[in-house]
PDB file of C-alpha atoms in Angstrom:
ATOM      1  CA  MET M   1      78.106  54.106 172.413  1.00  0.00           C
ATOM      2  CA  GLY M   2      75.855  54.357 169.580  1.00  0.00           C
ATOM      3  CA  PRO M   3      75.422  57.134 167.069  1.00  0.00           C
ATOM      4  CA  VAL M   4      73.924  60.213 168.540  1.00  0.00           C
ATOM      5  CA  ALA M   5      70.576  61.185 166.950  1.00  0.00           C
ATOM      6  CA  LEU M   6      70.538  64.793 165.580  1.00  0.00           C
ATOM      7  CA  PRO M   7      67.607  66.914 166.733  1.00  0.00           C
ATOM      8  CA  ALA M   8      64.595  67.053 164.422  1.00  0.00           C
ATOM      9  CA  TRP M   9      65.495  70.936 163.491  1.00  0.00           C
ATOM     10  CA  LEU M  10      69.096  69.923 162.290  1.00  0.00           C
ATOM     11  CA  GLN M  11      68.234  67.060 160.133  1.00  0.00           C
ATOM     12  CA  PRO M  12      68.542  67.956 156.436  1.00  0.00           C
ATOM     13  CA  ARG M  13      64.759  66.833 155.657  1.00  0.00           C
ATOM     14  CA  TYR M  14      63.388  69.288 158.271  1.00  0.00           C
ATOM     15  CA  ARG M  15      65.688  72.183 157.244  1.00  0.00           C
ATOM     16  CA  LYS M  16      64.439  71.658 153.492  1.00  0.00           C
ATOM     17  CA  ASN M  17      60.936  71.745 154.387  1.00  0.00           C
ATOM     18  CA  ALA M  18      61.140  74.666 156.827  1.00  0.00           C
ATOM     19  CA  TYR M  19      62.878  76.630 153.789  1.00  0.00           C
ATOM     20  CA  LEU M  20      60.107  75.390 151.303  1.00  0.00           C
ATOM     21  CA  PHE M  21      57.314  76.207 153.532  1.00  0.00           C
ATOM     22  CA  MET M  22      58.724  79.760 154.314  1.00  0.00           C
ATOM     23  CA  TYR M  23      59.269  80.372 150.480  1.00  0.00           C
ATOM     24  CA  TYR M  24      55.712  79.257 149.776  1.00  0.00           C
ATOM     25  CA  LEU M  25      54.172  81.324 152.532  1.00  0.00           C
ATOM     26  CA  ILE M  26      56.224  84.329 151.293  1.00  0.00           C
ATOM     27  CA  GLN M  27      54.819  83.913 148.003  1.00  0.00           C
ATOM     28  CA  PHE M  28      51.381  83.149 149.068  1.00  0.00           C
ATOM     29  CA  CYS M  29      51.367  86.434 151.155  1.00  0.00           C
ATOM     30  CA  GLY M  30      52.681  88.452 147.939  1.00  0.00           C
ATOM     31  CA  HIS M  31      50.147  87.128 145.626  1.00  0.00           C
ATOM     32  CA  SER M  32      47.311  87.484 148.014  1.00  0.00           C
ATOM     33  CA  TRP M  33      48.202  91.277 148.656  1.00  0.00           C
ATOM     34  CA  ILE M  34      48.382  91.691 144.839  1.00  0.00           C
ATOM     35  CA  PHE M  35      44.844  89.986 144.647  1.00  0.00           C
ATOM     36  CA  THR M  36      43.369  91.643 147.625  1.00  0.00           C
ATOM     37  CA  ASN M  37      44.476  95.231 146.458  1.00  0.00           C
ATOM     38  CA  MET M  38      43.127  94.444 142.895  1.00  0.00           C
ATOM     39  CA  THR M  39      39.631  93.433 144.462  1.00  0.00           C
ATOM     40  CA  VAL M  40      39.374  96.450 146.725  1.00  0.00           C
ATOM     41  CA  ARG M  41      40.538  98.724 144.008  1.00  0.00           C
ATOM     42  CA  PHE M  42      37.892  97.588 141.503  1.00  0.00           C
ATOM     43  CA  PHE M  43      35.027  97.613 144.014  1.00  0.00           C
ATOM     44  CA  SER M  44      36.193 101.283 145.081  1.00  0.00           C
ATOM     45  CA  PHE M  45      36.955 102.889 141.552  1.00  0.00           C
ATOM     46  CA  GLY M  46      35.317 100.520 139.146  1.00  0.00           C
ATOM     47  CA  LYS M  47      36.721 100.226 135.539  1.00  0.00           C
ATOM     48  CA  ASP M  48      39.126 103.240 136.362  1.00  0.00           C
ATOM     49  CA  SER M  49      41.076 101.033 138.754  1.00  0.00           C
ATOM     50  CA  MET M  50      41.944  98.629 135.743  1.00  0.00           C
ATOM     51  CA  VAL M  51      43.822 101.327 133.735  1.00  0.00           C
ATOM     52  CA  ASP M  52      46.352 101.909 136.528  1.00  0.00           C
ATOM     53  CA  THR M  53      46.707  98.317 137.785  1.00  0.00           C
ATOM     54  CA  PHE M  54      50.319  98.101 136.996  1.00  0.00           C
ATOM     55  CA  TYR M  55      51.168 101.327 138.706  1.00  0.00           C
ATOM     56  CA  ALA M  56      49.385 100.059 142.014  1.00  0.00           C
ATOM     57  CA  ILE M  57      50.940  96.708 142.091  1.00  0.00           C
ATOM     58  CA  GLY M  58      53.511  96.364 139.437  1.00  0.00           C
ATOM     59  CA  LEU M  59      56.415  96.433 141.834  1.00  0.00           C
ATOM     60  CA  VAL M  60      55.377  93.746 143.915  1.00  0.00           C
ATOM     61  CA  MET M  61      54.214  91.552 140.946  1.00  0.00           C
ATOM     62  CA  GLN M  62      57.792  92.117 139.543  1.00  0.00           C
ATOM     63  CA  LEU M  63      59.228  90.969 143.050  1.00  0.00           C
ATOM     64  CA  CYS M  64      56.968  87.770 143.368  1.00  0.00           C
ATOM     65  CA  GLN M  65      57.819  86.685 139.775  1.00  0.00           C
ATOM     66  CA  SER M  66      61.705  87.607 140.180  1.00  0.00           C
ATOM     67  CA  VAL M  67      61.741  85.481 143.255  1.00  0.00           C
ATOM     68  CA  SER M  68      59.592  82.631 141.657  1.00  0.00           C
ATOM     69  CA  LEU M  69      62.776  81.994 139.417  1.00  0.00           C
ATOM     70  CA  LEU M  70      64.357  80.261 142.578  1.00  0.00           C
ATOM     71  CA  GLU M  71      61.752  77.425 141.676  1.00  0.00           C
ATOM     72  CA  LEU M  72      63.968  76.269 138.916  1.00  0.00           C
ATOM     73  CA  LEU M  73      66.966  76.110 141.247  1.00  0.00           C
ATOM     74  CA  HIS M  74      64.701  74.228 143.625  1.00  0.00           C
ATOM     75  CA  ILE M  75      64.018  71.582 141.017  1.00  0.00           C
ATOM     76  CA  TYR M  76      67.583  71.370 139.716  1.00  0.00           C
ATOM     77  CA  ALA M  77      68.919  70.956 143.213  1.00  0.00           C
ATOM     78  CA  GLY M  78      66.273  68.254 143.998  1.00  0.00           C
ATOM     79  CA  ILE M  79      64.738  70.507 146.766  1.00  0.00           C
ATOM     80  CA  GLU M  80      61.392  70.297 144.695  1.00  0.00           C
ATOM     81  CA  SER M  81      60.150  67.260 143.120  1.00  0.00           C
ATOM     82  CA  ASN M  82      58.941  68.421 139.760  1.00  0.00           C
ATOM     83  CA  HIS M  83      59.758  68.516 136.080  1.00  0.00           C
ATOM     84  CA  LEU M  84      62.338  71.342 135.067  1.00  0.00           C
ATOM     85  CA  LEU M  85      61.190  72.023 131.588  1.00  0.00           C
ATOM     86  CA  PRO M  86      57.432  72.677 132.152  1.00  0.00           C
ATOM     87  CA  ARG M  87      58.180  74.907 134.846  1.00  0.00           C
ATOM     88  CA  PHE M  88      60.930  76.720 132.797  1.00  0.00           C
ATOM     89  CA  LEU M  89      58.211  77.280 130.057  1.00  0.00           C
ATOM     90  CA  GLN M  90      55.685  78.677 132.419  1.00  0.00           C
ATOM     91  CA  LEU M  91      58.168  80.914 134.176  1.00  0.00           C
ATOM     92  CA  THR M  92      59.554  82.102 130.967  1.00  0.00           C
ATOM     93  CA  GLU M  93      56.195  83.165 129.578  1.00  0.00           C
ATOM     94  CA  ARG M  94      55.580  85.336 132.657  1.00  0.00           C
ATOM     95  CA  VAL M  95      59.185  86.718 132.633  1.00  0.00           C
ATOM     96  CA  ILE M  96      59.142  87.916 128.922  1.00  0.00           C
ATOM     97  CA  VAL M  97      55.460  89.199 129.265  1.00  0.00           C
ATOM     98  CA  LEU M  98      55.802  90.962 132.300  1.00  0.00           C
ATOM     99  CA  PHE M  99      59.381  92.359 132.093  1.00  0.00           C
ATOM    100  CA  MET M 100      59.926  92.685 128.420  1.00  0.00           C
ATOM    101  CA  VAL M 101      56.627  93.707 127.120  1.00  0.00           C
ATOM    102  CA  ILE M 102      54.623  95.183 129.923  1.00  0.00           C
ATOM    103  CA  THR M 103      57.378  97.040 131.773  1.00  0.00           C
ATOM    104  CA  SER M 104      59.169  98.232 128.904  1.00  0.00           C
ATOM    105  CA  GLN M 105      55.915 100.052 127.206  1.00  0.00           C
ATOM    106  CA  GLU M 106      53.983 102.552 129.488  1.00  0.00           C
ATOM    107  CA  GLU M 107      51.162 102.617 126.865  1.00  0.00           C
ATOM    108  CA  VAL M 108      50.769  98.878 127.322  1.00  0.00           C
ATOM    109  CA  GLN M 109      50.481  99.047 131.249  1.00  0.00           C
ATOM    110  CA  GLU M 110      47.336 100.952 130.989  1.00  0.00           C
ATOM    111  CA  LYS M 111      45.645  98.124 129.076  1.00  0.00           C
ATOM    112  CA  TYR M 112      42.690  96.384 130.374  1.00  0.00           C
ATOM    113  CA  VAL M 113      44.463  93.073 129.269  1.00  0.00           C
ATOM    114  CA  VAL M 114      47.112  93.673 132.009  1.00  0.00           C
ATOM    115  CA  CYS M 115      44.583  93.721 134.787  1.00  0.00           C
ATOM    116  CA  VAL M 116      42.981  90.516 133.433  1.00  0.00           C
ATOM    117  CA  LEU M 117      46.209  88.875 133.190  1.00  0.00           C
ATOM    118  CA  PHE M 118      47.402  89.819 136.702  1.00  0.00           C
ATOM    119  CA  ILE M 119      44.261  88.309 138.191  1.00  0.00           C
ATOM    120  CA  PHE M 120      44.602  85.094 136.331  1.00  0.00           C
ATOM    121  CA  TRP M 121      48.284  84.755 137.396  1.00  0.00           C
ATOM    122  CA  ASN M 122      47.321  85.525 141.054  1.00  0.00           C
ATOM    123  CA  LEU M 123      44.448  83.091 141.111  1.00  0.00           C
ATOM    124  CA  LEU M 124      46.550  80.174 140.205  1.00  0.00           C
ATOM    125  CA  ASP M 125      49.314  81.264 142.326  1.00  0.00           C
ATOM    126  CA  MET M 126      47.420  81.768 145.551  1.00  0.00           C
ATOM    127  CA  VAL M 127      45.969  78.266 145.114  1.00  0.00           C
ATOM    128  CA  ARG M 128      49.098  76.676 144.122  1.00  0.00           C
ATOM    129  CA  TYR M 129      51.071  78.153 146.907  1.00  0.00           C
ATOM    130  CA  THR M 130      48.563  77.404 149.530  1.00  0.00           C
ATOM    131  CA  TYR M 131      48.484  73.806 148.249  1.00  0.00           C
ATOM    132  CA  SER M 132      52.266  73.273 148.331  1.00  0.00           C
ATOM    133  CA  MET M 133      52.662  75.121 151.578  1.00  0.00           C
ATOM    134  CA  LEU M 134      50.389  72.534 153.262  1.00  0.00           C
ATOM    135  CA  SER M 135      51.732  69.735 151.584  1.00  0.00           C
ATOM    136  CA  VAL M 136      55.265  70.484 152.774  1.00  0.00           C
ATOM    137  CA  ILE M 137      54.072  70.101 156.569  1.00  0.00           C
ATOM    138  CA  GLY M 138      52.016  66.966 155.510  1.00  0.00           C
ATOM    139  CA  ILE M 139      48.450  68.518 155.669  1.00  0.00           C
ATOM    140  CA  SER M 140      46.408  67.777 152.742  1.00  0.00           C
ATOM    141  CA  TYR M 141      42.567  68.244 152.250  1.00  0.00           C
ATOM    142  CA  ALA M 142      40.711  66.682 149.437  1.00  0.00           C
ATOM    143  CA  VAL M 143      38.897  69.763 148.196  1.00  0.00           C
ATOM    144  CA  LEU M 144      42.023  71.786 148.168  1.00  0.00           C
ATOM    145  CA  THR M 145      43.904  69.065 146.223  1.00  0.00           C
ATOM    146  CA  TRP M 146      41.322  68.713 143.774  1.00  0.00           C
ATOM    147  CA  PHE M 147      40.927  72.505 143.451  1.00  0.00           C
ATOM    148  CA  SER M 148      44.733  72.978 142.969  1.00  0.00           C
ATOM    149  CA  GLN M 149      44.745  70.426 140.318  1.00  0.00           C
ATOM    150  CA  THR M 150      41.769  71.494 138.468  1.00  0.00           C
ATOM    151  CA  LEU M 151      41.778  75.272 138.567  1.00  0.00           C
ATOM    152  CA  TRP M 152      44.508  75.592 136.166  1.00  0.00           C
ATOM    153  CA  MET M 153      42.638  73.620 133.387  1.00  0.00           C
ATOM    154  CA  PRO M 154      40.459  76.594 132.239  1.00  0.00           C
ATOM    155  CA  ILE M 155      42.708  79.272 133.881  1.00  0.00           C
ATOM    156  CA  TYR M 156      46.052  78.459 132.348  1.00  0.00           C
ATOM    157  CA  PRO M 157      44.791  78.473 128.716  1.00  0.00           C
ATOM    158  CA  LEU M 158      43.201  81.774 129.356  1.00  0.00           C
ATOM    159  CA  CYS M 159      46.530  83.120 130.905  1.00  0.00           C
ATOM    160  CA  VAL M 160      48.245  82.101 127.681  1.00  0.00           C
ATOM    161  CA  LEU M 161      45.547  83.873 125.481  1.00  0.00           C
ATOM    162  CA  ALA M 162      45.842  87.032 127.681  1.00  0.00           C
ATOM    163  CA  GLU M 163      49.643  86.869 127.302  1.00  0.00           C
ATOM    164  CA  ALA M 164      49.364  86.565 123.661  1.00  0.00           C
ATOM    165  CA  PHE M 165      46.758  89.509 123.369  1.00  0.00           C
ATOM    166  CA  THR M 166      49.323  91.568 125.391  1.00  0.00           C
ATOM    167  CA  ILE M 167      52.204  90.866 123.205  1.00  0.00           C
ATOM    168  CA  TYR M 168      49.754  91.704 120.125  1.00  0.00           C
ATOM    169  CA  GLN M 169      48.749  94.954 121.399  1.00  0.00           C
ATOM    170  CA  SER M 170      52.248  95.901 122.190  1.00  0.00           C
ATOM    171  CA  LEU M 171      53.654  95.180 118.740  1.00  0.00           C
ATOM    172  CA  PRO M 172      52.786  98.832 117.377  1.00  0.00           C
ATOM    173  CA  TYR M 173      54.500 100.494 120.204  1.00  0.00           C
ATOM    174  CA  PHE M 174      57.719  98.292 119.764  1.00  0.00           C
ATOM    175  CA  GLU M 175      57.475  99.274 116.065  1.00  0.00           C
ATOM    176  CA  SER M 176      57.223 102.958 116.648  1.00  0.00           C
ATOM    177  CA  PHE M 177      59.692 103.293 119.465  1.00  0.00           C
ATOM    178  CA  GLY M 178      62.299 100.642 118.321  1.00  0.00           C
ATOM    179  CA  THR M 179      62.463  99.354 122.019  1.00  0.00           C
ATOM    180  CA  TYR M 180      64.993  96.544 121.972  1.00  0.00           C
ATOM    181  CA  SER M 181      65.565  96.497 118.035  1.00  0.00           C
ATOM    182  CA  THR M 182      69.339  96.888 117.446  1.00  0.00           C
ATOM    183  CA  LYS M 183      71.970  96.428 114.732  1.00  0.00           C
ATOM    184  CA  ILE M 184      74.607  93.763 115.218  1.00  0.00           C
ATOM    185  CA  PRO M 185      78.045  93.224 113.317  1.00  0.00           C
ATOM    186  CA  PHE M 186      78.212  92.300 109.576  1.00  0.00           C
ATOM    187  CA  ASP M 187      75.327  94.688 108.719  1.00  0.00           C
ATOM    188  CA  LEU M 188      72.534  92.735 110.493  1.00  0.00           C
ATOM    189  CA  SER M 189      69.941  93.905 112.695  1.00  0.00           C
ATOM    190  CA  ILE M 190      67.534  92.472 115.286  1.00  0.00           C
ATOM    191  CA  TYR M 191      63.952  93.964 114.616  1.00  0.00           C
ATOM    192  CA  PHE M 192      62.034  92.912 118.192  1.00  0.00           C
ATOM    193  CA  PRO M 193      58.597  92.987 116.799  1.00  0.00           C
ATOM    194  CA  TYR M 194      59.559  90.191 114.268  1.00  0.00           C
ATOM    195  CA  VAL M 195      60.949  88.349 117.366  1.00  0.00           C
ATOM    196  CA  LEU M 196      57.714  88.771 119.330  1.00  0.00           C
ATOM    197  CA  LYS M 197      55.656  87.502 116.400  1.00  0.00           C
ATOM    198  CA  ILE M 198      57.717  84.368 116.433  1.00  0.00           C
ATOM    199  CA  TYR M 199      57.627  84.071 120.143  1.00  0.00           C
ATOM    200  CA  LEU M 200      53.697  84.257 119.723  1.00  0.00           C
ATOM    201  CA  MET M 201      53.610  80.941 117.755  1.00  0.00           C
ATOM    202  CA  MET M 202      56.153  79.277 120.308  1.00  0.00           C
ATOM    203  CA  LEU M 203      53.809  80.711 123.265  1.00  0.00           C
ATOM    204  CA  PHE M 204      51.143  78.093 122.043  1.00  0.00           C
ATOM    205  CA  VAL M 205      53.385  75.310 121.316  1.00  0.00           C
ATOM    206  CA  GLY M 206      54.674  75.630 124.903  1.00  0.00           C
ATOM    207  CA  MET M 207      51.127  75.685 126.155  1.00  0.00           C
ATOM    208  CA  TYR M 208      50.225  72.732 124.453  1.00  0.00           C
ATOM    209  CA  PHE M 209      53.409  70.925 126.010  1.00  0.00           C
ATOM    210  CA  THR M 210      52.664  72.228 129.420  1.00  0.00           C
ATOM    211  CA  TYR M 211      48.929  71.399 129.398  1.00  0.00           C
ATOM    212  CA  ASN M 212      49.667  67.905 128.614  1.00  0.00           C
ATOM    213  CA  HIS M 213      52.353  67.576 131.499  1.00  0.00           C
ATOM    214  CA  LEU M 214      50.177  69.274 133.910  1.00  0.00           C
ATOM    215  CA  TYR M 215      47.148  67.020 132.866  1.00  0.00           C
ATOM    216  CA  SER M 216      49.297  63.744 133.507  1.00  0.00           C
ATOM    217  CA  GLU M 217      50.378  65.250 136.758  1.00  0.00           C
ATOM    218  CA  ARG M 218      46.844  65.799 137.835  1.00  0.00           C
ATOM    219  CA  ARG M 219      45.879  62.569 136.896  1.00  0.00           C
ATOM    220  CA  ASP M 220      48.692  60.984 138.902  1.00  0.00           C
ATOM    221  CA  ILE M 221      47.923  63.126 141.977  1.00  0.00           C
ATOM    222  CA  LEU M 222      44.436  62.391 142.038  1.00  0.00           C
ATOM    223  CA  ARG M 223      44.652  58.717 141.561  1.00  0.00           C
ATOM    224  CA  VAL M 224      47.185  58.321 144.499  1.00  0.00           C
ATOM    225  CA  PHE M 225      45.226  60.798 146.759  1.00  0.00           C
ATOM    226  CA  PRO M 226      42.052  58.662 147.644  1.00  0.00           C
ATOM    227  CA  ASN M 227      44.816  55.747 148.514  1.00  0.00           C
ATOM    228  CA  LYS M 228      46.241  58.001 150.832  1.00  0.00           C
ATOM    229  CA  LYS M 229      43.103  58.651 152.624  1.00  0.00           C
ATOM    230  CA  LYS M 230      42.536  54.804 153.035  1.00  0.00           C
ATOM    231  CA  MET M 231      45.619  54.301 154.881  1.00  0.00           C
TER     232      MET M 231
END
């Protein structure tokens, strides 16, 4: 007797795709809820809704960003075919700004720039996770492919600018409250505002690297996509 074929649902590729589909779906639902909540609140309360954006959706945003760290594991384990360093830089930007800057300073949470930043993040993620979710199950649309590979071109630099402005606005509060500033052995100390100022410069260097990578990826995907349609 020949080897017995495994059922489709037991095959490693099927399980991997099923897992990725569920992951993308959960992330899409989370970011869609955040974006919908922000939109409804803005049309209901106007500019007043921007002040307490973090109080309304901050917890869900933190959850989505925390779960997104799994993507580094996906890439490292070969579950996702992507480059590790560019994704690491993008996730690091968000983790630092969201958890170390915004979450730690209540005064920063009330700034308009936090609302703007969350809008940019969720716009990118809703489109990206929609595209990824459908790609995993073999569904592709020319419009969605083009949109997902083009939307980031204006939005990603705006995200970095909003992140930088958020950090800039947080500096006086870190200086006043001394958050994260600490003394270390040998009469040395870590003054966190200086760390943030150094990170501001690194942020734009990382943006240049990530932008070039995403542009090359976009060119390769859009070059291959018309050939797939003809096959």
